[in-house]
């Protein structure tokens, strides 16, 4: 299948690890040039070099904390200077939380709001004129199954991801007038460094190793009984980026091994 993505330019937030890195690899395999952003510069540079030499596409590493408006302004200026525009924006950077509503501070709420929602708002607003100038584009938001079906140890994560899901729906309505397709993907259990960190912390509380915690979680939550690899999920992102997904607009797609427990 020719996905018709060759020579497109994609900006992926959180493109140096986990899901973002797997999407970067899958897009690079289709001949897409990449701008990847993350905070840890050493890891970002290492992965950017590896992708560039493996796939022969241009890869621009952009050190940025997307929860910060100023970092987004700098990132966009560097992206425009290097590539002159962008076709695909993947709003992916994010992380789980762990708190009770009774105890979490305003500052914690604000950080996750900025990371999960405002980063997508600011980047979409900045990328849309560039996409418009190229005749269209694609914006994908990586929310979570928790946007609809919460995990109760992370109320801030659930709430801010639910906001991202609604933002995607509203943006899709506005953006399609300019031939920009916006969709949101809601992954279930994807085995990434973020889950290893969470399983290590939560497993310790119950005297379980990270692996024991992950196995129990996958078996009790998902009908499929296992985590997905980031690569299994990345295929779906790439398809939604492709012109072959031309009628997919404003959607909210679950890739969750059957975990969502309602008819959507
Ligand atoms: P990882 O922790 O494995 O990777 C996160 C990536 O985002 C890294 O590249 C990290 O780099 C970057 N990142 C984190 N915070 C920031 C920031 N403030 N600014 C810029 N970059 C940042 O996470 P996952 O791959 O597991 O998760 C990716 C997304 O998928 C998240 O939004 C998550 O909520 C969502 N998701 C994940 C699921 C899963 O099961 N794994 C399920 C559902 C949704 P660095 O630390 O260097 O900044």
PDB file of C-alpha atoms and ligand atoms in Angstrom:
ATOM      1  CA  UNK A   1       0.000   0.000   0.000  1.00  0.00           C
ATOM      2  CA  UNK A   2       1.427   3.408  -0.951  1.00  0.00           C
ATOM      3  CA  UNK A   3       0.595   5.763   1.909  1.00  0.00           C
ATOM      4  CA  UNK A   4       1.514   8.829  -0.183  1.00  0.00           C
ATOM      5  CA  UNK A   5       3.511  10.463   2.597  1.00  0.00           C
ATOM      6  CA  UNK A   6       6.912  10.683   0.923  1.00  0.00           C
ATOM      7  CA  UNK A   7       8.663  14.055   1.545  1.00  0.00           C
ATOM      8  CA  UNK A   8       6.017  15.297   3.977  1.00  0.00           C
ATOM      9  CA  UNK A   9       7.300  17.116   7.076  1.00  0.00           C
ATOM     10  CA  UNK A  10       6.091  16.036  10.533  1.00  0.00           C
ATOM     11  CA  UNK A  11       6.538  17.678  13.931  1.00  0.00           C
ATOM     12  CA  UNK A  12       6.267  15.149  16.779  1.00  0.00           C
ATOM     13  CA  UNK A  13       6.276  16.277  20.407  1.00  0.00           C
ATOM     14  CA  UNK A  14       7.843  13.729  22.737  1.00  0.00           C
ATOM     15  CA  UNK A  15       9.506  12.148  19.717  1.00  0.00           C
ATOM     16  CA  UNK A  16      12.572  10.797  21.534  1.00  0.00           C
ATOM     17  CA  UNK A  17      11.027   7.812  23.377  1.00  0.00           C
ATOM     18  CA  UNK A  18       8.023   5.503  23.640  1.00  0.00           C
ATOM     19  CA  UNK A  19       5.035   6.118  21.365  1.00  0.00           C
ATOM     20  CA  UNK A  20       6.402   9.345  19.838  1.00  0.00           C
ATOM     21  CA  UNK A  21       9.640   7.634  18.827  1.00  0.00           C
ATOM     22  CA  UNK A  22       7.766   4.660  17.330  1.00  0.00           C
ATOM     23  CA  UNK A  23       5.583   7.051  15.301  1.00  0.00           C
ATOM     24  CA  UNK A  24       8.727   8.910  14.204  1.00  0.00           C
ATOM     25  CA  UNK A  25      10.287   5.636  13.003  1.00  0.00           C
ATOM     26  CA  UNK A  26       7.152   4.551  11.181  1.00  0.00           C
ATOM     27  CA  UNK A  27       6.793   7.941   9.435  1.00  0.00           C
ATOM     28  CA  UNK A  28      10.506   8.006   8.557  1.00  0.00           C
ATOM     29  CA  UNK A  29       9.988   4.588   6.960  1.00  0.00           C
ATOM     30  CA  UNK A  30       7.440   6.280   4.664  1.00  0.00           C
ATOM     31  CA  UNK A  31       9.966   8.973   3.652  1.00  0.00           C
ATOM     32  CA  UNK A  32       8.666  11.689   6.001  1.00  0.00           C
ATOM     33  CA  UNK A  33      11.164  14.330   7.237  1.00  0.00           C
ATOM     34  CA  UNK A  34      10.945  14.891  10.976  1.00  0.00           C
ATOM     35  CA  UNK A  35      11.163  17.597  13.619  1.00  0.00           C
ATOM     36  CA  UNK A  36      11.290  15.898  17.025  1.00  0.00           C
ATOM     37  CA  UNK A  37      11.038  17.673  20.332  1.00  0.00           C
ATOM     38  CA  UNK A  38      11.741  16.645  23.928  1.00  0.00           C
ATOM     39  CA  UNK A  39      13.500  18.038  27.012  1.00  0.00           C
ATOM     40  CA  UNK A  40      16.417  15.606  27.433  1.00  0.00           C
ATOM     41  CA  UNK A  41      18.810  16.805  24.748  1.00  0.00           C
ATOM     42  CA  UNK A  42      21.260  13.883  24.803  1.00  0.00           C
ATOM     43  CA  UNK A  43      18.561  11.282  24.145  1.00  0.00           C
ATOM     44  CA  UNK A  44      16.904  13.501  21.538  1.00  0.00           C
ATOM     45  CA  UNK A  45      20.145  14.039  19.612  1.00  0.00           C
ATOM     46  CA  UNK A  46      20.985  10.324  19.761  1.00  0.00           C
ATOM     47  CA  UNK A  47      17.611   9.226  18.381  1.00  0.00           C
ATOM     48  CA  UNK A  48      17.564  11.964  15.735  1.00  0.00           C
ATOM     49  CA  UNK A  49      20.980  10.837  14.418  1.00  0.00           C
ATOM     50  CA  UNK A  50      19.919   7.180  14.431  1.00  0.00           C
ATOM     51  CA  UNK A  51      16.698   7.865  12.488  1.00  0.00           C
ATOM     52  CA  UNK A  52      18.485  10.083   9.987  1.00  0.00           C
ATOM     53  CA  UNK A  53      21.142   7.468   9.230  1.00  0.00           C
ATOM     54  CA  UNK A  54      18.691   4.523   9.213  1.00  0.00           C
ATOM     55  CA  UNK A  55      16.008   6.054   6.997  1.00  0.00           C
ATOM     56  CA  UNK A  56      17.863   8.757   5.018  1.00  0.00           C
ATOM     57  CA  UNK A  57      15.310  11.443   5.898  1.00  0.00           C
ATOM     58  CA  UNK A  58      16.088  14.845   7.466  1.00  0.00           C
ATOM     59  CA  UNK A  59      15.620  14.838  11.241  1.00  0.00           C
ATOM     60  CA  UNK A  60      15.662  18.090  13.210  1.00  0.00           C
ATOM     61  CA  UNK A  61      16.045  17.707  17.004  1.00  0.00           C
ATOM     62  CA  UNK A  62      14.384  20.559  18.917  1.00  0.00           C
ATOM     63  CA  UNK A  63      15.031  20.754  22.660  1.00  0.00           C
ATOM     64  CA  UNK A  64      11.833  22.120  24.199  1.00  0.00           C
ATOM     65  CA  UNK A  65       9.502  21.730  27.144  1.00  0.00           C
ATOM     66  CA  UNK A  66       6.105  21.936  25.434  1.00  0.00           C
ATOM     67  CA  UNK A  67       4.379  22.912  28.682  1.00  0.00           C
ATOM     68  CA  UNK A  68       6.141  26.303  28.281  1.00  0.00           C
ATOM     69  CA  UNK A  69       4.725  28.866  25.812  1.00  0.00           C
ATOM     70  CA  UNK A  70       8.165  30.432  25.252  1.00  0.00           C
ATOM     71  CA  UNK A  71       9.716  27.054  24.308  1.00  0.00           C
ATOM     72  CA  UNK A  72       6.935  26.543  21.778  1.00  0.00           C
ATOM     73  CA  UNK A  73       7.626  29.942  20.188  1.00  0.00           C
ATOM     74  CA  UNK A  74      11.334  29.114  19.838  1.00  0.00           C
ATOM     75  CA  UNK A  75      10.619  25.604  18.558  1.00  0.00           C
ATOM     76  CA  UNK A  76       8.278  26.915  15.865  1.00  0.00           C
ATOM     77  CA  UNK A  77      10.796  29.563  14.742  1.00  0.00           C
ATOM     78  CA  UNK A  78      13.528  26.892  14.438  1.00  0.00           C
ATOM     79  CA  UNK A  79      11.174  24.534  12.580  1.00  0.00           C
ATOM     80  CA  UNK A  80      10.195  27.220  10.082  1.00  0.00           C
ATOM     81  CA  UNK A  81      13.817  28.273   9.544  1.00  0.00           C
ATOM     82  CA  UNK A  82      14.872  24.684   8.860  1.00  0.00           C
ATOM     83  CA  UNK A  83      11.925  23.305   6.876  1.00  0.00           C
ATOM     84  CA  UNK A  84       9.869  26.342   5.802  1.00  0.00           C
ATOM     85  CA  UNK A  85       6.627  24.656   6.838  1.00  0.00           C
ATOM     86  CA  UNK A  86       4.973  21.534   8.205  1.00  0.00           C
ATOM     87  CA  UNK A  87       2.385  19.003   6.971  1.00  0.00           C
ATOM     88  CA  UNK A  88       1.789  16.855  10.051  1.00  0.00           C
ATOM     89  CA  UNK A  89       1.637  17.728  13.760  1.00  0.00           C
ATOM     90  CA  UNK A  90       1.561  14.938  16.341  1.00  0.00           C
ATOM     91  CA  UNK A  91       0.665  16.275  19.809  1.00  0.00           C
ATOM     92  CA  UNK A  92       2.059  13.376  21.811  1.00  0.00           C
ATOM     93  CA  UNK A  93       4.206  14.570  24.745  1.00  0.00           C
ATOM     94  CA  UNK A  94       2.659  13.725  28.085  1.00  0.00           C
ATOM     95  CA  UNK A  95       2.894  11.566  31.145  1.00  0.00           C
ATOM     96  CA  UNK A  96       0.794   9.871  33.824  1.00  0.00           C
ATOM     97  CA  UNK A  97       0.161  11.395  37.237  1.00  0.00           C
ATOM     98  CA  UNK A  98      -0.464  10.006  40.735  1.00  0.00           C
ATOM     99  CA  UNK A  99      -2.461  11.988  43.326  1.00  0.00           C
ATOM    100  CA  UNK A 100      -5.724  12.509  45.097  1.00  0.00           C
ATOM    101  CA  UNK A 101      -7.913  15.494  44.292  1.00  0.00           C
ATOM    102  CA  UNK A 102      -7.971  16.386  47.986  1.00  0.00           C
ATOM    103  CA  UNK A 103      -4.184  16.739  48.138  1.00  0.00           C
ATOM    104  CA  UNK A 104      -3.020  17.866  44.682  1.00  0.00           C
ATOM    105  CA  UNK A 105      -1.848  21.492  44.454  1.00  0.00           C
ATOM    106  CA  UNK A 106      -2.978  24.125  41.950  1.00  0.00           C
ATOM    107  CA  UNK A 107       0.551  24.061  40.545  1.00  0.00           C
ATOM    108  CA  UNK A 108       0.273  20.359  39.711  1.00  0.00           C
ATOM    109  CA  UNK A 109      -3.070  20.865  37.970  1.00  0.00           C
ATOM    110  CA  UNK A 110      -1.614  23.776  36.030  1.00  0.00           C
ATOM    111  CA  UNK A 111       1.450  21.814  34.871  1.00  0.00           C
ATOM    112  CA  UNK A 112      -0.619  18.959  33.427  1.00  0.00           C
ATOM    113  CA  UNK A 113      -3.089  21.398  31.895  1.00  0.00           C
ATOM    114  CA  UNK A 114      -0.198  23.150  30.125  1.00  0.00           C
ATOM    115  CA  UNK A 115       1.452  19.869  29.094  1.00  0.00           C
ATOM    116  CA  UNK A 116      -1.592  17.954  27.849  1.00  0.00           C
ATOM    117  CA  UNK A 117      -3.894  20.705  26.636  1.00  0.00           C
ATOM    118  CA  UNK A 118      -2.171  24.069  26.119  1.00  0.00           C
ATOM    119  CA  UNK A 119       0.776  22.521  24.248  1.00  0.00           C
ATOM    120  CA  UNK A 120      -1.706  21.130  21.704  1.00  0.00           C
ATOM    121  CA  UNK A 121      -3.615  24.438  21.562  1.00  0.00           C
ATOM    122  CA  UNK A 122      -0.460  26.519  21.056  1.00  0.00           C
ATOM    123  CA  UNK A 123       1.180  24.174  18.558  1.00  0.00           C
ATOM    124  CA  UNK A 124      -2.000  23.710  16.518  1.00  0.00           C
ATOM    125  CA  UNK A 125      -2.495  27.485  16.397  1.00  0.00           C
ATOM    126  CA  UNK A 126       1.102  27.959  15.240  1.00  0.00           C
ATOM    127  CA  UNK A 127       1.120  25.101  12.690  1.00  0.00           C
ATOM    128  CA  UNK A 128      -2.250  25.728  11.038  1.00  0.00           C
ATOM    129  CA  UNK A 129      -1.237  28.821   9.009  1.00  0.00           C
ATOM    130  CA  UNK A 130       1.825  26.900   7.741  1.00  0.00           C
ATOM    131  CA  UNK A 131      -0.371  23.934   6.777  1.00  0.00           C
ATOM    132  CA  UNK A 132      -2.907  26.232   5.139  1.00  0.00           C
ATOM    133  CA  UNK A 133      -0.136  27.738   3.004  1.00  0.00           C
ATOM    134  CA  UNK A 134       0.719  24.204   1.787  1.00  0.00           C
ATOM    135  CA  UNK A 135      -2.884  23.378   0.917  1.00  0.00           C
ATOM    136  CA  UNK A 136      -3.736  21.320   4.007  1.00  0.00           C
ATOM    137  CA  UNK A 137      -2.356  19.083   6.713  1.00  0.00           C
ATOM    138  CA  UNK A 138      -2.969  16.615   9.515  1.00  0.00           C
ATOM    139  CA  UNK A 139      -3.068  17.093  13.295  1.00  0.00           C
ATOM    140  CA  UNK A 140      -3.194  14.035  15.552  1.00  0.00           C
ATOM    141  CA  UNK A 141      -3.640  14.306  19.306  1.00  0.00           C
ATOM    142  CA  UNK A 142      -2.497  11.433  21.486  1.00  0.00           C
ATOM    143  CA  UNK A 143      -5.006  11.430  24.369  1.00  0.00           C
ATOM    144  CA  UNK A 144      -5.716   8.162  26.220  1.00  0.00           C
ATOM    145  CA  UNK A 145      -8.425   5.657  27.006  1.00  0.00           C
ATOM    146  CA  UNK A 146      -8.345   7.464  30.392  1.00  0.00           C
ATOM    147  CA  UNK A 147      -9.955  10.474  28.702  1.00  0.00           C
ATOM    148  CA  UNK A 148     -13.149   8.399  28.773  1.00  0.00           C
ATOM    149  CA  UNK A 149     -12.546   5.546  31.235  1.00  0.00           C
ATOM    150  CA  UNK A 150     -10.496   6.802  34.205  1.00  0.00           C
ATOM    151  CA  UNK A 151      -7.788   5.143  36.249  1.00  0.00           C
ATOM    152  CA  UNK A 152      -8.571   6.484  39.721  1.00  0.00           C
ATOM    153  CA  UNK A 153      -5.007   7.014  40.945  1.00  0.00           C
ATOM    154  CA  UNK A 154      -4.496   9.756  38.312  1.00  0.00           C
ATOM    155  CA  UNK A 155      -7.432  12.180  38.317  1.00  0.00           C
ATOM    156  CA  UNK A 156      -5.369  15.046  36.874  1.00  0.00           C
ATOM    157  CA  UNK A 157      -4.225  12.889  33.968  1.00  0.00           C
ATOM    158  CA  UNK A 158      -7.795  11.701  33.264  1.00  0.00           C
ATOM    159  CA  UNK A 159      -9.212  15.221  33.377  1.00  0.00           C
ATOM    160  CA  UNK A 160      -6.578  16.917  31.227  1.00  0.00           C
ATOM    161  CA  UNK A 161      -6.710  14.112  28.632  1.00  0.00           C
ATOM    162  CA  UNK A 162     -10.514  14.440  28.490  1.00  0.00           C
ATOM    163  CA  UNK A 163     -10.003  18.138  27.749  1.00  0.00           C
ATOM    164  CA  UNK A 164      -7.596  17.244  24.927  1.00  0.00           C
ATOM    165  CA  UNK A 165     -10.191  14.901  23.432  1.00  0.00           C
ATOM    166  CA  UNK A 166     -12.815  17.674  23.341  1.00  0.00           C
ATOM    167  CA  UNK A 167     -10.263  20.144  21.990  1.00  0.00           C
ATOM    168  CA  UNK A 168      -9.588  17.752  19.092  1.00  0.00           C
ATOM    169  CA  UNK A 169     -13.263  17.573  18.243  1.00  0.00           C
ATOM    170  CA  UNK A 170     -13.672  21.368  18.267  1.00  0.00           C
ATOM    171  CA  UNK A 171     -10.472  21.974  16.312  1.00  0.00           C
ATOM    172  CA  UNK A 172     -11.461  19.408  13.665  1.00  0.00           C
ATOM    173  CA  UNK A 173     -14.604  21.379  12.911  1.00  0.00           C
ATOM    174  CA  UNK A 174     -12.641  24.595  12.400  1.00  0.00           C
ATOM    175  CA  UNK A 175      -9.626  23.155  10.606  1.00  0.00           C
ATOM    176  CA  UNK A 176     -11.278  21.008   7.962  1.00  0.00           C
ATOM    177  CA  UNK A 177     -12.355  24.198   6.191  1.00  0.00           C
ATOM    178  CA  UNK A 178      -8.640  24.572   5.349  1.00  0.00           C
ATOM    179  CA  UNK A 179      -8.217  20.904   4.413  1.00  0.00           C
ATOM    180  CA  UNK A 180      -6.545  20.164   7.764  1.00  0.00           C
ATOM    181  CA  UNK A 181      -7.760  16.869   9.230  1.00  0.00           C
ATOM    182  CA  UNK A 182      -7.721  16.604  13.034  1.00  0.00           C
ATOM    183  CA  UNK A 183      -8.206  13.307  14.868  1.00  0.00           C
ATOM    184  CA  UNK A 184      -7.516  11.961  18.350  1.00  0.00           C
ATOM    185  CA  UNK A 185      -6.142   8.537  19.225  1.00  0.00           C
ATOM    186  CA  UNK A 186      -6.837   6.964  22.605  1.00  0.00           C
ATOM    187  CA  UNK A 187      -4.319   4.246  23.353  1.00  0.00           C
ATOM    188  CA  UNK A 188      -4.851   1.605  26.034  1.00  0.00           C
ATOM    189  CA  UNK A 189      -1.811  -0.165  27.503  1.00  0.00           C
ATOM    190  CA  UNK A 190       1.319   0.503  25.461  1.00  0.00           C
ATOM    191  CA  UNK A 191       4.627  -0.728  26.877  1.00  0.00           C
ATOM    192  CA  UNK A 192       6.838   2.376  26.967  1.00  0.00           C
ATOM    193  CA  UNK A 193       9.410   3.803  29.429  1.00  0.00           C
ATOM    194  CA  UNK A 194       6.558   5.761  31.080  1.00  0.00           C
ATOM    195  CA  UNK A 195       4.773   2.537  32.071  1.00  0.00           C
ATOM    196  CA  UNK A 196       7.992   0.965  33.395  1.00  0.00           C
ATOM    197  CA  UNK A 197       8.373   4.034  35.666  1.00  0.00           C
ATOM    198  CA  UNK A 198       4.728   3.831  36.812  1.00  0.00           C
ATOM    199  CA  UNK A 199       4.821   0.056  37.372  1.00  0.00           C
ATOM    200  CA  UNK A 200       8.023   0.336  39.405  1.00  0.00           C
ATOM    201  CA  UNK A 201       6.432   2.948  41.703  1.00  0.00           C
ATOM    202  CA  UNK A 202       2.960   1.394  42.030  1.00  0.00           C
ATOM    203  CA  UNK A 203       4.283  -2.202  42.188  1.00  0.00           C
ATOM    204  CA  UNK A 204       6.548  -1.316  45.133  1.00  0.00           C
ATOM    205  CA  UNK A 205       3.501  -0.314  47.185  1.00  0.00           C
ATOM    206  CA  UNK A 206       2.179  -3.880  46.817  1.00  0.00           C
ATOM    207  CA  UNK A 207       5.502  -5.759  46.982  1.00  0.00           C
ATOM    208  CA  UNK A 208       5.442  -6.574  43.248  1.00  0.00           C
ATOM    209  CA  UNK A 209       8.189  -6.207  40.651  1.00  0.00           C
ATOM    210  CA  UNK A 210       7.469  -3.897  37.724  1.00  0.00           C
ATOM    211  CA  UNK A 211       7.002  -6.933  35.428  1.00  0.00           C
ATOM    212  CA  UNK A 212       4.587  -8.638  37.861  1.00  0.00           C
ATOM    213  CA  UNK A 213       2.603  -5.420  38.153  1.00  0.00           C
ATOM    214  CA  UNK A 214       2.423  -4.961  34.359  1.00  0.00           C
ATOM    215  CA  UNK A 215       1.367  -8.604  33.737  1.00  0.00           C
ATOM    216  CA  UNK A 216      -1.388  -8.438  36.345  1.00  0.00           C
ATOM    217  CA  UNK A 217      -2.640  -5.132  34.976  1.00  0.00           C
ATOM    218  CA  UNK A 218      -2.787  -6.333  31.372  1.00  0.00           C
ATOM    219  CA  UNK A 219      -4.574  -9.566  32.316  1.00  0.00           C
ATOM    220  CA  UNK A 220      -7.139  -7.903  34.545  1.00  0.00           C
ATOM    221  CA  UNK A 221      -7.909  -4.889  32.308  1.00  0.00           C
ATOM    222  CA  UNK A 222      -7.670  -5.974  28.693  1.00  0.00           C
ATOM    223  CA  UNK A 223      -9.537  -8.794  26.931  1.00  0.00           C
ATOM    224  CA  UNK A 224      -6.409  -9.283  24.796  1.00  0.00           C
ATOM    225  CA  UNK A 225      -4.426  -9.884  28.030  1.00  0.00           C
ATOM    226  CA  UNK A 226      -1.238  -8.013  27.149  1.00  0.00           C
ATOM    227  CA  UNK A 227       0.341  -4.639  26.509  1.00  0.00           C
ATOM    228  CA  UNK A 228       0.829  -3.454  22.917  1.00  0.00           C
ATOM    229  CA  UNK A 229       4.242  -2.527  21.611  1.00  0.00           C
ATOM    230  CA  UNK A 230       4.645   1.141  20.591  1.00  0.00           C
ATOM    231  CA  UNK A 231       5.142  -0.121  17.011  1.00  0.00           C
ATOM    232  CA  UNK A 232       1.683  -1.772  16.970  1.00  0.00           C
ATOM    233  CA  UNK A 233       0.148   1.594  17.800  1.00  0.00           C
ATOM    234  CA  UNK A 234       2.377   3.607  15.456  1.00  0.00           C
ATOM    235  CA  UNK A 235       0.920   1.897  12.348  1.00  0.00           C
ATOM    236  CA  UNK A 236      -2.443   3.433  13.171  1.00  0.00           C
ATOM    237  CA  UNK A 237      -0.983   6.928  13.576  1.00  0.00           C
ATOM    238  CA  UNK A 238       0.703   6.620  10.190  1.00  0.00           C
ATOM    239  CA  UNK A 239      -2.505   5.521   8.502  1.00  0.00           C
ATOM    240  CA  UNK A 240      -4.385   8.537   9.910  1.00  0.00           C
ATOM    241  CA  UNK A 241      -1.603  10.820   8.610  1.00  0.00           C
ATOM    242  CA  UNK A 242      -1.998   9.401   5.110  1.00  0.00           C
ATOM    243  CA  UNK A 243      -4.272  10.881   2.417  1.00  0.00           C
ATOM    244  CA  UNK A 244      -5.775   7.363   2.336  1.00  0.00           C
ATOM    245  CA  UNK A 245      -7.562   8.392   5.570  1.00  0.00           C
ATOM    246  CA  UNK A 246      -9.076  11.405   3.776  1.00  0.00           C
ATOM    247  CA  UNK A 247     -12.591  11.013   5.228  1.00  0.00           C
ATOM    248  CA  UNK A 248     -11.392  10.572   8.837  1.00  0.00           C
ATOM    249  CA  UNK A 249     -12.154  13.944  10.485  1.00  0.00           C
ATOM    250  CA  UNK A 250     -12.820  14.744  14.143  1.00  0.00           C
ATOM    251  CA  UNK A 251     -12.622  11.101  15.137  1.00  0.00           C
ATOM    252  CA  UNK A 252     -11.694   9.581  18.468  1.00  0.00           C
ATOM    253  CA  UNK A 253     -10.101   6.169  17.883  1.00  0.00           C
ATOM    254  CA  UNK A 254      -9.391   3.573  20.564  1.00  0.00           C
ATOM    255  CA  UNK A 255      -6.389   1.287  20.172  1.00  0.00           C
ATOM    256  CA  UNK A 256      -6.788  -0.605  23.425  1.00  0.00           C
ATOM    257  CA  UNK A 257      -6.945  -4.397  23.040  1.00  0.00           C
ATOM    258  CA  UNK A 258     -10.677  -4.255  23.841  1.00  0.00           C
ATOM    259  CA  UNK A 259     -10.249  -2.460  27.190  1.00  0.00           C
ATOM    260  CA  UNK A 260     -12.872   0.296  26.693  1.00  0.00           C
ATOM    261  CA  UNK A 261     -15.898  -1.037  28.504  1.00  0.00           C
ATOM    262  CA  UNK A 262     -18.668   0.852  26.753  1.00  0.00           C
ATOM    263  CA  UNK A 263     -20.005   1.099  23.222  1.00  0.00           C
ATOM    264  CA  UNK A 264     -18.429   4.233  21.795  1.00  0.00           C
TER     265      UNK A 264
HETATM  266  P1  LIG B   1       7.286   8.129  27.456  1.00  0.00           P
HETATM  267  O1  LIG B   1       7.562   8.670  28.815  1.00  0.00           O
HETATM  268  O2  LIG B   1       7.787   6.787  27.110  1.00  0.00           O
HETATM  269  O3  LIG B   1       7.808   9.196  26.368  1.00  0.00           O
HETATM  270  C1  LIG B   1       7.413  10.526  26.523  1.00  0.00           C
HETATM  271  C2  LIG B   1       8.090  11.403  25.500  1.00  0.00           C
HETATM  272  O4  LIG B   1       7.621  12.740  25.697  1.00  0.00           O
HETATM  273  C3  LIG B   1       9.591  11.456  25.658  1.00  0.00           C
HETATM  274  O5  LIG B   1      10.187  11.708  24.399  1.00  0.00           O
HETATM  275  C4  LIG B   1       9.791  12.659  26.593  1.00  0.00           C
HETATM  276  O6  LIG B   1      11.105  13.164  26.452  1.00  0.00           O
HETATM  277  C5  LIG B   1       8.725  13.597  26.027  1.00  0.00           C
HETATM  278  N1  LIG B   1       8.219  14.596  26.960  1.00  0.00           N
HETATM  279  C6  LIG B   1       7.681  14.413  28.186  1.00  0.00           C
HETATM  280  N2  LIG B   1       7.363  15.583  28.748  1.00  0.00           N
HETATM  281  C7  LIG B   1       7.700  16.544  27.854  1.00  0.00           C
HETATM  282  C8  LIG B   1       7.619  17.957  27.851  1.00  0.00           C
HETATM  283  N3  LIG B   1       7.155  18.635  28.908  1.00  0.00           N
HETATM  284  N4  LIG B   1       8.048  18.625  26.753  1.00  0.00           N
HETATM  285  C9  LIG B   1       8.549  17.960  25.691  1.00  0.00           C
HETATM  286  N5  LIG B   1       8.656  16.616  25.638  1.00  0.00           N
HETATM  287  C10 LIG B   1       8.239  15.925  26.707  1.00  0.00           C
HETATM  288  O7  LIG B   1       5.681   8.213  27.268  1.00  0.00           O
HETATM  289  P2  LIG B   1       4.685   7.360  26.349  1.00  0.00           P
HETATM  290  O8  LIG B   1       5.299   7.124  25.029  1.00  0.00           O
HETATM  291  O9  LIG B   1       4.148   6.245  27.141  1.00  0.00           O
HETATM  292  O10 LIG B   1       3.501   8.405  26.212  1.00  0.00           O
HETATM  293  C11 LIG B   1       3.382   9.294  25.116  1.00  0.00           C
HETATM  294  C12 LIG B   1       1.972   9.868  25.130  1.00  0.00           C
HETATM  295  O11 LIG B   1       1.032   8.806  25.009  1.00  0.00           O
HETATM  296  C13 LIG B   1       1.607  10.609  26.428  1.00  0.00           C
HETATM  297  O12 LIG B   1       0.859  11.758  26.139  1.00  0.00           O
HETATM  298  C14 LIG B   1       0.752   9.591  27.174  1.00  0.00           C
HETATM  299  O13 LIG B   1      -0.171  10.202  28.037  1.00  0.00           O
HETATM  300  C15 LIG B   1       0.043   8.912  26.001  1.00  0.00           C
HETATM  301  N6  LIG B   1      -0.481   7.591  26.332  1.00  0.00           N
HETATM  302  C16 LIG B   1       0.384   6.582  26.670  1.00  0.00           C
HETATM  303  C17 LIG B   1      -0.126   5.316  26.965  1.00  0.00           C
HETATM  304  C18 LIG B   1       0.763   4.164  27.314  1.00  0.00           C
HETATM  305  O14 LIG B   1       0.226   3.097  27.674  1.00  0.00           O
HETATM  306  N7  LIG B   1       2.066   4.274  27.242  1.00  0.00           N
HETATM  307  C19 LIG B   1      -1.559   5.054  26.935  1.00  0.00           C
HETATM  308  C20 LIG B   1      -2.362   6.193  26.587  1.00  0.00           C
HETATM  309  C21 LIG B   1      -1.828   7.407  26.285  1.00  0.00           C
HETATM  310  P3  LIG B   1      11.791  14.054  27.623  1.00  0.00           P
HETATM  311  O15 LIG B   1      11.523  13.360  28.932  1.00  0.00           O
HETATM  312  O16 LIG B   1      13.233  14.112  27.224  1.00  0.00           O
HETATM  313  O17 LIG B   1      11.144  15.399  27.549  1.00  0.00           O
END
